[in-house]
PDB file of C-alpha atoms and ligand atoms in Angstrom:
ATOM      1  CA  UNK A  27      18.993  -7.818 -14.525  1.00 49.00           C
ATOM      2  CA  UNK A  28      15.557  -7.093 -13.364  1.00 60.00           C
ATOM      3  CA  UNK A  29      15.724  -9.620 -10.323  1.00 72.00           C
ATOM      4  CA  UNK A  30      15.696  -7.117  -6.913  1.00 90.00           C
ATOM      5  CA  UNK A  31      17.424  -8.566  -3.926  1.00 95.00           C
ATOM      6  CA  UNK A  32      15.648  -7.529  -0.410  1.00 96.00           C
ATOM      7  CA  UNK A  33      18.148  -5.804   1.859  1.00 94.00           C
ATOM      8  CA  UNK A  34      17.686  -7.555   5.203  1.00 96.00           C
ATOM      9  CA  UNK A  35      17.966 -10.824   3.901  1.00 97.00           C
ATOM     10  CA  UNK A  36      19.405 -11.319   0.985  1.00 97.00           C
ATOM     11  CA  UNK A  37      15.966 -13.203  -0.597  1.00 97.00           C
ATOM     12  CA  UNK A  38      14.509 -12.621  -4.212  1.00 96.00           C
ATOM     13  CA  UNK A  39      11.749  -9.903  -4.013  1.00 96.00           C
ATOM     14  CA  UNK A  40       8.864 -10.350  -6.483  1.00 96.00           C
ATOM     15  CA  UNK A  41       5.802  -8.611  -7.426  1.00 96.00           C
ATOM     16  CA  UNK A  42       2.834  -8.903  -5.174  1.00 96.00           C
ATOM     17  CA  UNK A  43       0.243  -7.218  -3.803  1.00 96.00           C
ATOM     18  CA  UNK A  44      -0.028  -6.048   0.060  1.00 95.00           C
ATOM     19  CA  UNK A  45      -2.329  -4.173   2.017  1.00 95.00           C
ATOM     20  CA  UNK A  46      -1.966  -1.097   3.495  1.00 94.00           C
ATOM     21  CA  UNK A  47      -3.266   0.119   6.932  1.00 95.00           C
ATOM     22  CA  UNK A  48      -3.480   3.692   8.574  1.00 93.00           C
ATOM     23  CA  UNK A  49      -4.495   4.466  11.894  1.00 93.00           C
ATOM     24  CA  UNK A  50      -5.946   7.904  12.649  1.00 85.00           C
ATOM     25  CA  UNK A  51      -7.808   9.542  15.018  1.00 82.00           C
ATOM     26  CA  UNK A  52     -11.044   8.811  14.536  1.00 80.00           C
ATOM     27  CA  UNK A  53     -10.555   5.489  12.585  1.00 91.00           C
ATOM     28  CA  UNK A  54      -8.812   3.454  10.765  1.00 94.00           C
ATOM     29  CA  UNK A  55      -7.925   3.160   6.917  1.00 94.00           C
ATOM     30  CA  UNK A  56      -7.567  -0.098   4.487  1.00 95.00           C
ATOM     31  CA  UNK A  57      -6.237   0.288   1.147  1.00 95.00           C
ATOM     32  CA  UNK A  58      -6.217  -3.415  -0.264  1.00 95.00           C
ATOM     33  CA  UNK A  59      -4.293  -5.100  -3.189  1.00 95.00           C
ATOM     34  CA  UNK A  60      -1.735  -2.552  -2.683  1.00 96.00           C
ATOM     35  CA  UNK A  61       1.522  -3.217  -5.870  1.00 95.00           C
ATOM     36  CA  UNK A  62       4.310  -3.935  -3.724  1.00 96.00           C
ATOM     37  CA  UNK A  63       7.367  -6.135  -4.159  1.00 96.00           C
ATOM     38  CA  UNK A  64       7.375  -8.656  -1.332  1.00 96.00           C
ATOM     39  CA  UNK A  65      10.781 -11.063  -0.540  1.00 97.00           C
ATOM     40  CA  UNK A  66      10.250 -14.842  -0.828  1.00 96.00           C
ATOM     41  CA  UNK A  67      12.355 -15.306   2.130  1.00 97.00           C
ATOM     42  CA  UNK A  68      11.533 -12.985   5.356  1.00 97.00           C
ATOM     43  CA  UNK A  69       8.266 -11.132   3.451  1.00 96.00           C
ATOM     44  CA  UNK A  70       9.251  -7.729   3.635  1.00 96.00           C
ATOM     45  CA  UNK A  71       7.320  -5.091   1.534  1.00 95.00           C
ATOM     46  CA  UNK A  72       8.579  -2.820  -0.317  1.00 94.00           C
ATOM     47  CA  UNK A  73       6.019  -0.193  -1.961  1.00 95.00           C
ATOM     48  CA  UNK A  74       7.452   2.193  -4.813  1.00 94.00           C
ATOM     49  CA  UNK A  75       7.259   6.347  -4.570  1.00 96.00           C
ATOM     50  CA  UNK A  76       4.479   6.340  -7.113  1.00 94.00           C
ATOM     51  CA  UNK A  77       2.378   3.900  -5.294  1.00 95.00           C
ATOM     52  CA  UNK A  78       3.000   5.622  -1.753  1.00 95.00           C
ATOM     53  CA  UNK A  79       2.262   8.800  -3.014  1.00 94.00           C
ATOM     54  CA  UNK A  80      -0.994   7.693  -4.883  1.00 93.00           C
ATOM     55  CA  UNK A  81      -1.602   5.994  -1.335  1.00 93.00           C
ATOM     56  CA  UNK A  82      -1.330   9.177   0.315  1.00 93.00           C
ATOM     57  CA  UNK A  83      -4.105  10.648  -1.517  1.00 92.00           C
ATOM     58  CA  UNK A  84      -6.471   7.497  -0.953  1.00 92.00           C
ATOM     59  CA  UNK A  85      -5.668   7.954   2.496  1.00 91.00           C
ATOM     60  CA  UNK A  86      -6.483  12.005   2.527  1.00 91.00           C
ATOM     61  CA  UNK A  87      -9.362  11.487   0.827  1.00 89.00           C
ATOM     62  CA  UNK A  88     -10.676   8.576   2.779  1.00 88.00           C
ATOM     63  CA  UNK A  89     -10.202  10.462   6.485  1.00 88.00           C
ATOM     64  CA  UNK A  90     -12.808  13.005   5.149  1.00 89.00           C
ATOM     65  CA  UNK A  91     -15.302  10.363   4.729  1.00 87.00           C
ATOM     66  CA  UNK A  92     -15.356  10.285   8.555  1.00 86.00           C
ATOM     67  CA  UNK A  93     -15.902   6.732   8.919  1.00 89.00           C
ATOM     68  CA  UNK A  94     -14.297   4.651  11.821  1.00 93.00           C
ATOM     69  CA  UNK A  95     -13.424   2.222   8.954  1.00 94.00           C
ATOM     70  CA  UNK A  96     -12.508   2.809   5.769  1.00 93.00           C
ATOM     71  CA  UNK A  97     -11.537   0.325   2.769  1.00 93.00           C
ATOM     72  CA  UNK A  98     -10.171   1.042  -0.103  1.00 92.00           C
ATOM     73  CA  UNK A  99      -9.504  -1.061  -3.455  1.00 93.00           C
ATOM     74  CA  UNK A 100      -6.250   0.002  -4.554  1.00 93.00           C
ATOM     75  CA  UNK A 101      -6.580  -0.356  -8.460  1.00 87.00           C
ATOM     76  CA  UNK A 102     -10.434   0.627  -8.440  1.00 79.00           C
ATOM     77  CA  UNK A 103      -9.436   3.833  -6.845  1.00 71.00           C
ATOM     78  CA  UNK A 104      -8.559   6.201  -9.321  1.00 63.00           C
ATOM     79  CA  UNK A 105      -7.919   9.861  -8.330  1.00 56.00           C
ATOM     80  CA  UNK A 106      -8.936  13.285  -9.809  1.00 48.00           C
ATOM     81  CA  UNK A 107      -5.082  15.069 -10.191  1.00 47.00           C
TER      82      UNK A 107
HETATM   83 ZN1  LIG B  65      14.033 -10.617   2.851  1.00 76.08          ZN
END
């Protein structure tokens, strides 16, 4: 079975999309349309070790821009490795 059950509340998680939002010193950083699952029932979010560690390098990169805000398109970033 595929279906994931979310562990506070017992609802169905499904696929989705979320955004993600880091505060810093200087400013502030959006990454939108995040992958995430998200539960039908209390809308918890639940973001995968791939996507969080992708995330992390949106967000490294984006504090050296220097800007008070940031944003970010999750799936039209795509990272030098
Ligand atoms: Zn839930």
């Amino acid at each position: 079975m595929k279906e994931e059950i979310c562990a506070i509340c017992g609802g169905e998680k499904v696929d989705s999309t979320t955004s993600f939002t880091v505060d810093f010193n200087n400013g502030v950083v959006v990454v939108r349309d995040v992958p995430a699952k998200v539960c039908m029932q209390c809308g918890e979010e639940w973001i995968s070790d791939e996507i969080a560690s992708k995330l992390e390098g949106i967000v490294s990169i984006a504090k050296k821009q220097n800007q008070e805000i940031f944003v970010a398109k999750f799936g039209s970033y795509s990272l030098a490795s």
